[in-house]
One Martini backbone bead per residue (centre of mass of N, CA, C, O) as a GRO file, in nm:
protein
  326
    1UNK     BB    1  -1.121   0.806  -1.318
    2UNK     BB    2  -0.898   0.737  -1.506
    3UNK     BB    3  -0.909   0.995  -1.688
    4UNK     BB    4  -0.885   1.207  -1.447
    5UNK     BB    5  -0.603   1.124  -1.362
    6UNK     BB    6  -0.457   1.191  -1.620
    7UNK     BB    7  -0.566   1.501  -1.641
    8UNK     BB    8  -0.522   1.612  -1.324
    9UNK     BB    9  -0.262   1.439  -1.228
   10UNK     BB   10   0.076   1.566  -1.191
   11UNK     BB   11   0.140   1.634  -0.884
   12UNK     BB   12   0.177   1.622  -0.546
   13UNK     BB   13  -0.033   1.862  -0.518
   14UNK     BB   14  -0.282   1.654  -0.636
   15UNK     BB   15  -0.383   1.450  -0.421
   16UNK     BB   16  -0.666   1.553  -0.367
   17UNK     BB   17  -0.769   1.480  -0.650
   18UNK     BB   18  -0.729   1.175  -0.615
   19UNK     BB   19  -0.918   1.136  -0.367
   20UNK     BB   20  -1.167   1.257  -0.496
   21UNK     BB   21  -1.194   1.061  -0.744
   22UNK     BB   22  -1.203   0.793  -0.590
   23UNK     BB   23  -1.440   0.853  -0.394
   24UNK     BB   24  -1.643   0.960  -0.606
   25UNK     BB   25  -1.667   0.706  -0.782
   26UNK     BB   26  -1.780   0.522  -0.563
   27UNK     BB   27  -2.025   0.691  -0.490
   28UNK     BB   28  -2.163   0.688  -0.769
   29UNK     BB   29  -2.168   0.380  -0.817
   30UNK     BB   30  -2.340   0.312  -0.549
   31UNK     BB   31  -2.581   0.507  -0.596
   32UNK     BB   32  -2.684   0.376  -0.864
   33UNK     BB   33  -2.800   0.120  -0.733
   34UNK     BB   34  -3.067   0.262  -0.612
   35UNK     BB   35  -3.226   0.281  -0.883
   36UNK     BB   36  -3.312  -0.035  -0.866
   37UNK     BB   37  -3.501  -0.069  -0.621
   38UNK     BB   38  -3.796   0.014  -0.685
   39UNK     BB   39  -3.836  -0.191  -0.917
   40UNK     BB   40  -3.775  -0.445  -0.739
   41UNK     BB   41  -3.969  -0.394  -0.487
   42UNK     BB   42  -4.265  -0.333  -0.635
   43UNK     BB   43  -4.252  -0.639  -0.783
   44UNK     BB   44  -4.304  -0.738  -0.497
   45UNK     BB   45  -4.498  -0.956  -0.328
   46UNK     BB   46  -4.517  -0.920  -0.017
   47UNK     BB   47  -4.215  -0.852   0.118
   48UNK     BB   48  -4.307  -0.892   0.447
   49UNK     BB   49  -4.414  -1.178   0.503
   50UNK     BB   50  -4.120  -1.266   0.572
   51UNK     BB   51  -3.981  -1.171   0.899
   52UNK     BB   52  -3.769  -1.362   0.903
   53UNK     BB   53  -3.416  -1.374   1.019
   54UNK     BB   54  -3.125  -1.527   0.899
   55UNK     BB   55  -2.870  -1.481   1.087
   56UNK     BB   56  -2.676  -1.721   1.052
   57UNK     BB   57  -2.638  -1.698   0.746
   58UNK     BB   58  -2.529  -1.408   0.741
   59UNK     BB   59  -2.279  -1.464   0.922
   60UNK     BB   60  -2.160  -1.704   0.740
   61UNK     BB   61  -2.096  -1.473   0.506
   62UNK     BB   62  -1.951  -1.244   0.668
   63UNK     BB   63  -1.678  -1.377   0.791
   64UNK     BB   64  -1.519  -1.451   0.526
   65UNK     BB   65  -1.520  -1.154   0.422
   66UNK     BB   66  -1.345  -1.054   0.653
   67UNK     BB   67  -1.099  -1.233   0.617
   68UNK     BB   68  -1.035  -1.125   0.330
   69UNK     BB   69  -0.994  -0.828   0.406
   70UNK     BB   70  -0.771  -0.874   0.613
   71UNK     BB   71  -0.549  -1.013   0.405
   72UNK     BB   72  -0.556  -0.789   0.197
   73UNK     BB   73  -0.469  -0.547   0.393
   74UNK     BB   74  -0.219  -0.678   0.565
   75UNK     BB   75   0.037  -0.618   0.382
   76UNK     BB   76   0.032  -0.298   0.387
   77UNK     BB   77   0.034  -0.271   0.697
   78UNK     BB   78   0.306  -0.431   0.749
   79UNK     BB   79   0.489  -0.281   0.552
   80UNK     BB   80   0.454  -0.006   0.704
   81UNK     BB   81   0.565  -0.102   0.976
   82UNK     BB   82   0.846  -0.263   0.868
   83UNK     BB   83   0.912  -0.021   0.681
   84UNK     BB   84   0.790   0.185   0.423
   85UNK     BB   85   0.623   0.395   0.198
   86UNK     BB   86   0.763   0.322  -0.054
   87UNK     BB   87   0.700   0.007  -0.050
   88UNK     BB   88   0.405   0.030  -0.046
   89UNK     BB   89   0.372   0.176  -0.314
   90UNK     BB   90   0.511  -0.052  -0.493
   91UNK     BB   91   0.302  -0.272  -0.407
   92UNK     BB   92   0.030  -0.143  -0.467
   93UNK     BB   93   0.056  -0.104  -0.778
   94UNK     BB   94   0.123  -0.385  -0.847
   95UNK     BB   95  -0.151  -0.504  -0.731
   96UNK     BB   96  -0.346  -0.352  -0.904
   97UNK     BB   97  -0.235  -0.453  -1.192
   98UNK     BB   98  -0.230  -0.758  -1.149
   99UNK     BB   99  -0.562  -0.759  -1.053
  100UNK     BB  100  -0.735  -0.651  -1.294
  101UNK     BB  101  -0.844  -0.916  -1.436
  102UNK     BB  102  -1.036  -1.002  -1.190
  103UNK     BB  103  -1.268  -0.805  -1.240
  104UNK     BB  104  -1.357  -0.990  -1.481
  105UNK     BB  105  -1.354  -1.281  -1.383
  106UNK     BB  106  -1.557  -1.243  -1.141
  107UNK     BB  107  -1.822  -1.216  -1.310
  108UNK     BB  108  -1.856  -1.531  -1.362
  109UNK     BB  109  -1.934  -1.611  -1.072
  110UNK     BB  110  -2.170  -1.394  -1.023
  111UNK     BB  111  -2.345  -1.522  -1.250
  112UNK     BB  112  -2.350  -1.826  -1.150
  113UNK     BB  113  -2.480  -1.825  -0.867
  114UNK     BB  114  -2.782  -1.849  -0.933
  115UNK     BB  115  -2.763  -2.104  -1.098
  116UNK     BB  116  -2.640  -2.287  -0.879
  117UNK     BB  117  -2.874  -2.241  -0.672
  118UNK     BB  118  -3.102  -2.375  -0.841
  119UNK     BB  119  -2.979  -2.646  -0.856
  120UNK     BB  120  -2.973  -2.709  -0.561
  121UNK     BB  121  -3.279  -2.667  -0.530
  122UNK     BB  122  -3.332  -2.911  -0.751
  123UNK     BB  123  -3.115  -3.143  -0.708
  124UNK     BB  124  -2.883  -3.139  -0.953
  125UNK     BB  125  -2.606  -3.300  -0.953
  126UNK     BB  126  -2.493  -3.337  -1.233
  127UNK     BB  127  -2.508  -3.039  -1.323
  128UNK     BB  128  -2.318  -2.937  -1.111
  129UNK     BB  129  -2.068  -3.100  -1.174
  130UNK     BB  130  -2.046  -3.004  -1.458
  131UNK     BB  131  -2.035  -2.696  -1.414
  132UNK     BB  132  -1.787  -2.687  -1.225
  133UNK     BB  133  -1.588  -2.814  -1.424
  134UNK     BB  134  -1.625  -2.633  -1.665
  135UNK     BB  135  -1.561  -2.356  -1.507
  136UNK     BB  136  -1.268  -2.453  -1.425
  137UNK     BB  137  -1.165  -2.458  -1.713
  138UNK     BB  138  -1.234  -2.165  -1.797
  139UNK     BB  139  -1.055  -2.034  -1.572
  140UNK     BB  140  -0.791  -2.149  -1.681
  141UNK     BB  141  -0.800  -2.042  -1.971
  142UNK     BB  142  -0.806  -1.718  -1.860
  143UNK     BB  143  -0.597  -1.691  -1.614
  144UNK     BB  144  -0.328  -1.784  -1.717
  145UNK     BB  145  -0.272  -1.566  -1.948
  146UNK     BB  146  -0.290  -1.340  -1.760
  147UNK     BB  147  -0.050  -1.402  -1.591
  148UNK     BB  148   0.156  -1.405  -1.827
  149UNK     BB  149   0.084  -1.111  -1.925
  150UNK     BB  150   0.156  -0.950  -1.674
  151UNK     BB  151   0.455  -1.044  -1.668
  152UNK     BB  152   0.522  -0.958  -1.976
  153UNK     BB  153   0.455  -0.632  -1.944
  154UNK     BB  154   0.589  -0.504  -1.692
  155UNK     BB  155   0.873  -0.375  -1.795
  156UNK     BB  156   0.691  -0.167  -1.979
  157UNK     BB  157   0.448  -0.061  -1.828
  158UNK     BB  158   0.559   0.088  -1.567
  159UNK     BB  159   0.737   0.323  -1.690
  160UNK     BB  160   0.488   0.468  -1.849
  161UNK     BB  161   0.277   0.473  -1.612
  162UNK     BB  162   0.488   0.560  -1.348
  163UNK     BB  163   0.787   0.539  -1.398
  164UNK     BB  164   1.115   0.489  -1.302
  165UNK     BB  165   1.067   0.503  -0.987
  166UNK     BB  166   0.894   0.212  -1.023
  167UNK     BB  167   1.075  -0.035  -1.084
  168UNK     BB  168   1.023  -0.226  -0.831
  169UNK     BB  169   0.724  -0.320  -0.945
  170UNK     BB  170   0.793  -0.523  -1.156
  171UNK     BB  171   0.860  -0.785  -0.988
  172UNK     BB  172   0.594  -0.770  -0.824
  173UNK     BB  173   0.399  -0.809  -1.071
  174UNK     BB  174   0.511  -1.077  -1.167
  175UNK     BB  175   0.435  -1.226  -0.900
  176UNK     BB  176   0.123  -1.133  -0.873
  177UNK     BB  177   0.016  -1.280  -1.123
  178UNK     BB  178  -0.022  -1.571  -0.982
  179UNK     BB  179  -0.311  -1.497  -0.844
  180UNK     BB  180  -0.521  -1.511  -1.068
  181UNK     BB  181  -0.577  -1.828  -1.052
  182UNK     BB  182  -0.615  -1.867  -0.758
  183UNK     BB  183  -0.857  -1.667  -0.715
  184UNK     BB  184  -1.032  -1.788  -0.939
  185UNK     BB  185  -1.076  -2.072  -0.808
  186UNK     BB  186  -1.200  -1.986  -0.547
  187UNK     BB  187  -1.433  -1.836  -0.660
  188UNK     BB  188  -1.574  -2.076  -0.791
  189UNK     BB  189  -1.600  -2.263  -0.548
  190UNK     BB  190  -1.722  -2.055  -0.350
  191UNK     BB  191  -1.968  -1.930  -0.541
  192UNK     BB  192  -2.052  -2.222  -0.686
  193UNK     BB  193  -2.070  -2.396  -0.424
  194UNK     BB  194  -2.037  -2.335  -0.105
  195UNK     BB  195  -2.276  -2.119  -0.105
  196UNK     BB  196  -2.512  -2.278  -0.246
  197UNK     BB  197  -2.455  -2.545  -0.032
  198UNK     BB  198  -2.411  -2.443   0.268
  199UNK     BB  199  -2.062  -2.415   0.298
  200UNK     BB  200  -1.959  -2.173   0.478
  201UNK     BB  201  -1.754  -2.307   0.667
  202UNK     BB  202  -1.544  -2.394   0.464
  203UNK     BB  203  -1.487  -2.098   0.367
  204UNK     BB  204  -1.399  -1.992   0.630
  205UNK     BB  205  -1.157  -2.185   0.677
  206UNK     BB  206  -0.985  -2.114   0.418
  207UNK     BB  207  -0.962  -1.793   0.480
  208UNK     BB  208  -0.841  -1.821   0.764
  209UNK     BB  209  -0.601  -1.968   0.693
  210UNK     BB  210  -0.483  -1.762   0.492
  211UNK     BB  211  -0.460  -1.528   0.713
  212UNK     BB  212  -0.258  -1.689   0.904
  213UNK     BB  213  -0.033  -1.746   0.692
  214UNK     BB  214   0.016  -1.449   0.611
  215UNK     BB  215   0.084  -1.334   0.893
  216UNK     BB  216   0.330  -1.535   0.946
  217UNK     BB  217   0.497  -1.467   0.680
  218UNK     BB  218   0.517  -1.157   0.714
  219UNK     BB  219   0.692  -1.177   0.980
  220UNK     BB  220   0.928  -1.325   0.837
  221UNK     BB  221   0.973  -1.174   0.540
  222UNK     BB  222   0.964  -0.864   0.550
  223UNK     BB  223   1.227  -0.772   0.711
  224UNK     BB  224   1.420  -0.901   0.482
  225UNK     BB  225   1.228  -0.872   0.180
  226UNK     BB  226   0.977  -0.717   0.193
  227UNK     BB  227   0.776  -0.706  -0.076
  228UNK     BB  228   0.860  -0.989  -0.166
  229UNK     BB  229   0.765  -1.123   0.097
  230UNK     BB  230   0.464  -1.035   0.067
  231UNK     BB  231   0.415  -1.184  -0.200
  232UNK     BB  232   0.477  -1.474  -0.094
  233UNK     BB  233   0.261  -1.474   0.124
  234UNK     BB  234   0.015  -1.442  -0.068
  235UNK     BB  235   0.060  -1.688  -0.247
  236UNK     BB  236   0.045  -1.909  -0.030
  237UNK     BB  237  -0.226  -1.826   0.079
  238UNK     BB  238  -0.389  -1.872  -0.188
  239UNK     BB  239  -0.314  -2.151  -0.222
  240UNK     BB  240  -0.438  -2.273   0.017
  241UNK     BB  241  -0.722  -2.194  -0.023
  242UNK     BB  242  -0.745  -2.365  -0.294
  243UNK     BB  243  -0.666  -2.652  -0.156
  244UNK     BB  244  -0.891  -2.661   0.039
  245UNK     BB  245  -1.132  -2.631  -0.133
  246UNK     BB  246  -1.057  -2.880  -0.317
  247UNK     BB  247  -1.090  -3.080  -0.083
  248UNK     BB  248  -1.381  -3.040  -0.025
  249UNK     BB  249  -1.441  -3.087  -0.360
  250UNK     BB  250  -1.318  -3.379  -0.451
  251UNK     BB  251  -1.604  -3.530  -0.531
  252UNK     BB  252  -1.665  -3.316  -0.777
  253UNK     BB  253  -1.381  -3.337  -0.916
  254UNK     BB  254  -1.217  -3.370  -1.225
  255UNK     BB  255  -0.896  -3.417  -1.252
  256UNK     BB  256  -0.783  -3.488  -1.532
  257UNK     BB  257  -0.908  -3.266  -1.716
  258UNK     BB  258  -0.769  -3.029  -1.548
  259UNK     BB  259  -0.471  -3.121  -1.588
  260UNK     BB  260  -0.480  -3.093  -1.893
  261UNK     BB  261  -0.575  -2.794  -1.909
  262UNK     BB  262  -0.326  -2.681  -1.750
  263UNK     BB  263  -0.102  -2.776  -1.925
  264UNK     BB  264  -0.190  -2.645  -2.195
  265UNK     BB  265  -0.216  -2.349  -2.088
  266UNK     BB  266   0.078  -2.327  -1.993
  267UNK     BB  267   0.214  -2.379  -2.264
  268UNK     BB  268   0.064  -2.135  -2.406
  269UNK     BB  269   0.156  -1.920  -2.202
  270UNK     BB  270   0.469  -1.956  -2.232
  271UNK     BB  271   0.480  -1.880  -2.542
  272UNK     BB  272   0.358  -1.603  -2.510
  273UNK     BB  273   0.571  -1.485  -2.313
  274UNK     BB  274   0.812  -1.484  -2.482
  275UNK     BB  275   0.712  -1.314  -2.709
  276UNK     BB  276   0.628  -1.057  -2.538
  277UNK     BB  277   0.912  -1.004  -2.431
  278UNK     BB  278   1.058  -0.948  -2.701
  279UNK     BB  279   0.875  -0.715  -2.781
  280UNK     BB  280   0.957  -0.535  -2.525
  281UNK     BB  281   1.258  -0.510  -2.600
  282UNK     BB  282   1.221  -0.399  -2.902
  283UNK     BB  283   1.009  -0.145  -2.832
  284UNK     BB  284   0.971  -0.064  -2.551
  285UNK     BB  285   0.835   0.187  -2.319
  286UNK     BB  286   0.506   0.182  -2.432
  287UNK     BB  287   0.172   0.196  -2.505
  288UNK     BB  288   0.209   0.030  -2.766
  289UNK     BB  289   0.355  -0.210  -2.667
  290UNK     BB  290   0.120  -0.314  -2.486
  291UNK     BB  291  -0.092  -0.342  -2.702
  292UNK     BB  292   0.068  -0.543  -2.871
  293UNK     BB  293   0.116  -0.771  -2.652
  294UNK     BB  294  -0.186  -0.828  -2.606
  295UNK     BB  295  -0.267  -0.908  -2.884
  296UNK     BB  296  -0.053  -1.111  -2.967
  297UNK     BB  297  -0.095  -1.289  -2.714
  298UNK     BB  298  -0.396  -1.370  -2.767
  299UNK     BB  299  -0.353  -1.486  -3.051
  300UNK     BB  300  -0.139  -1.699  -2.972
  301UNK     BB  301  -0.289  -1.859  -2.754
  302UNK     BB  302  -0.537  -1.938  -2.941
  303UNK     BB  303  -0.356  -2.094  -3.165
  304UNK     BB  304  -0.223  -2.304  -2.969
  305UNK     BB  305  -0.489  -2.428  -2.857
  306UNK     BB  306  -0.578  -2.525  -3.138
  307UNK     BB  307  -0.332  -2.699  -3.213
  308UNK     BB  308  -0.374  -2.876  -2.937
  309UNK     BB  309  -0.676  -2.929  -2.874
  310UNK     BB  310  -0.842  -2.775  -2.667
  311UNK     BB  311  -1.141  -2.849  -2.533
  312UNK     BB  312  -1.271  -2.600  -2.417
  313UNK     BB  313  -1.217  -2.410  -2.667
  314UNK     BB  314  -1.383  -2.577  -2.861
  315UNK     BB  315  -1.654  -2.569  -2.716
  316UNK     BB  316  -1.685  -2.264  -2.736
  317UNK     BB  317  -1.678  -2.233  -3.042
  318UNK     BB  318  -1.926  -2.404  -3.100
  319UNK     BB  319  -2.129  -2.221  -2.934
  320UNK     BB  320  -2.058  -1.963  -3.107
  321UNK     BB  321  -2.151  -2.079  -3.378
  322UNK     BB  322  -2.446  -2.168  -3.312
  323UNK     BB  323  -2.538  -1.867  -3.229
  324UNK     BB  324  -2.464  -1.723  -3.501
  325UNK     BB  325  -2.642  -1.900  -3.670
  326UNK     BB  326  -2.916  -1.831  -3.514
   0.00000   0.00000   0.00000
């Protein structure tokens, strides 16, 4: 889809091509999943042996997802109603690119869900606590530089990717980059603790509160500040979701190691941000500048964490070295 958009969509008359590419790629991707069903289904002995359907559990997982979908779509809907189509376009593109790293980071929580579920089934509380805290540190280690990186490349990335007409999207992308660690933290707690431990009610409470806060702040901020107001509303809403979920899991989380990790990652991310901003100003708005910023930023962040001996980074390197040796 990414390649076809660049190859085929050239003018406003190609809108139908864009719609066809986007919808077609989703159709193909989801249709491909059905190819896995025969193998998975026929390998299960007596698949209909347990005919009882736990409707309550299904609904408990369905409701928070609806709440999430509502306030994810709420911003653009309210921007369209309270401002104009152009503002929605600026916001939509900034959000798409700012949240791009989340598609990769979310894989981590998806992979860990069955692992954590099996630990809860075996009632191994110590391992659950250990995994949860370790995974939170890993997500801070990866999401914080992603947030600084998105903010750092935005001034040069938007002009060459979307054109100078989308200049208002730059500040929006910088602001929305802060969503990466907030959403990543709530993904870890929600998918790796609240869902496996059958605490879907707490998950529903957190995302419902986020949706209500987002709605209220949108009504207050969008009429005066337009897309910037929508950004602020979304950031505050996601912050509250994470805070509420942290509160629900406060007895499971080791606060001091997480705060130390947060401080070190923020320091390294800040240093990386300053350098890639300088690179952007010097080289200008080109695709090569963005690639250079990403490469230099990643290496710089890695070496800063090594220099300050960040615990989680050192642990990951040790694991990698052991596996390489084996």
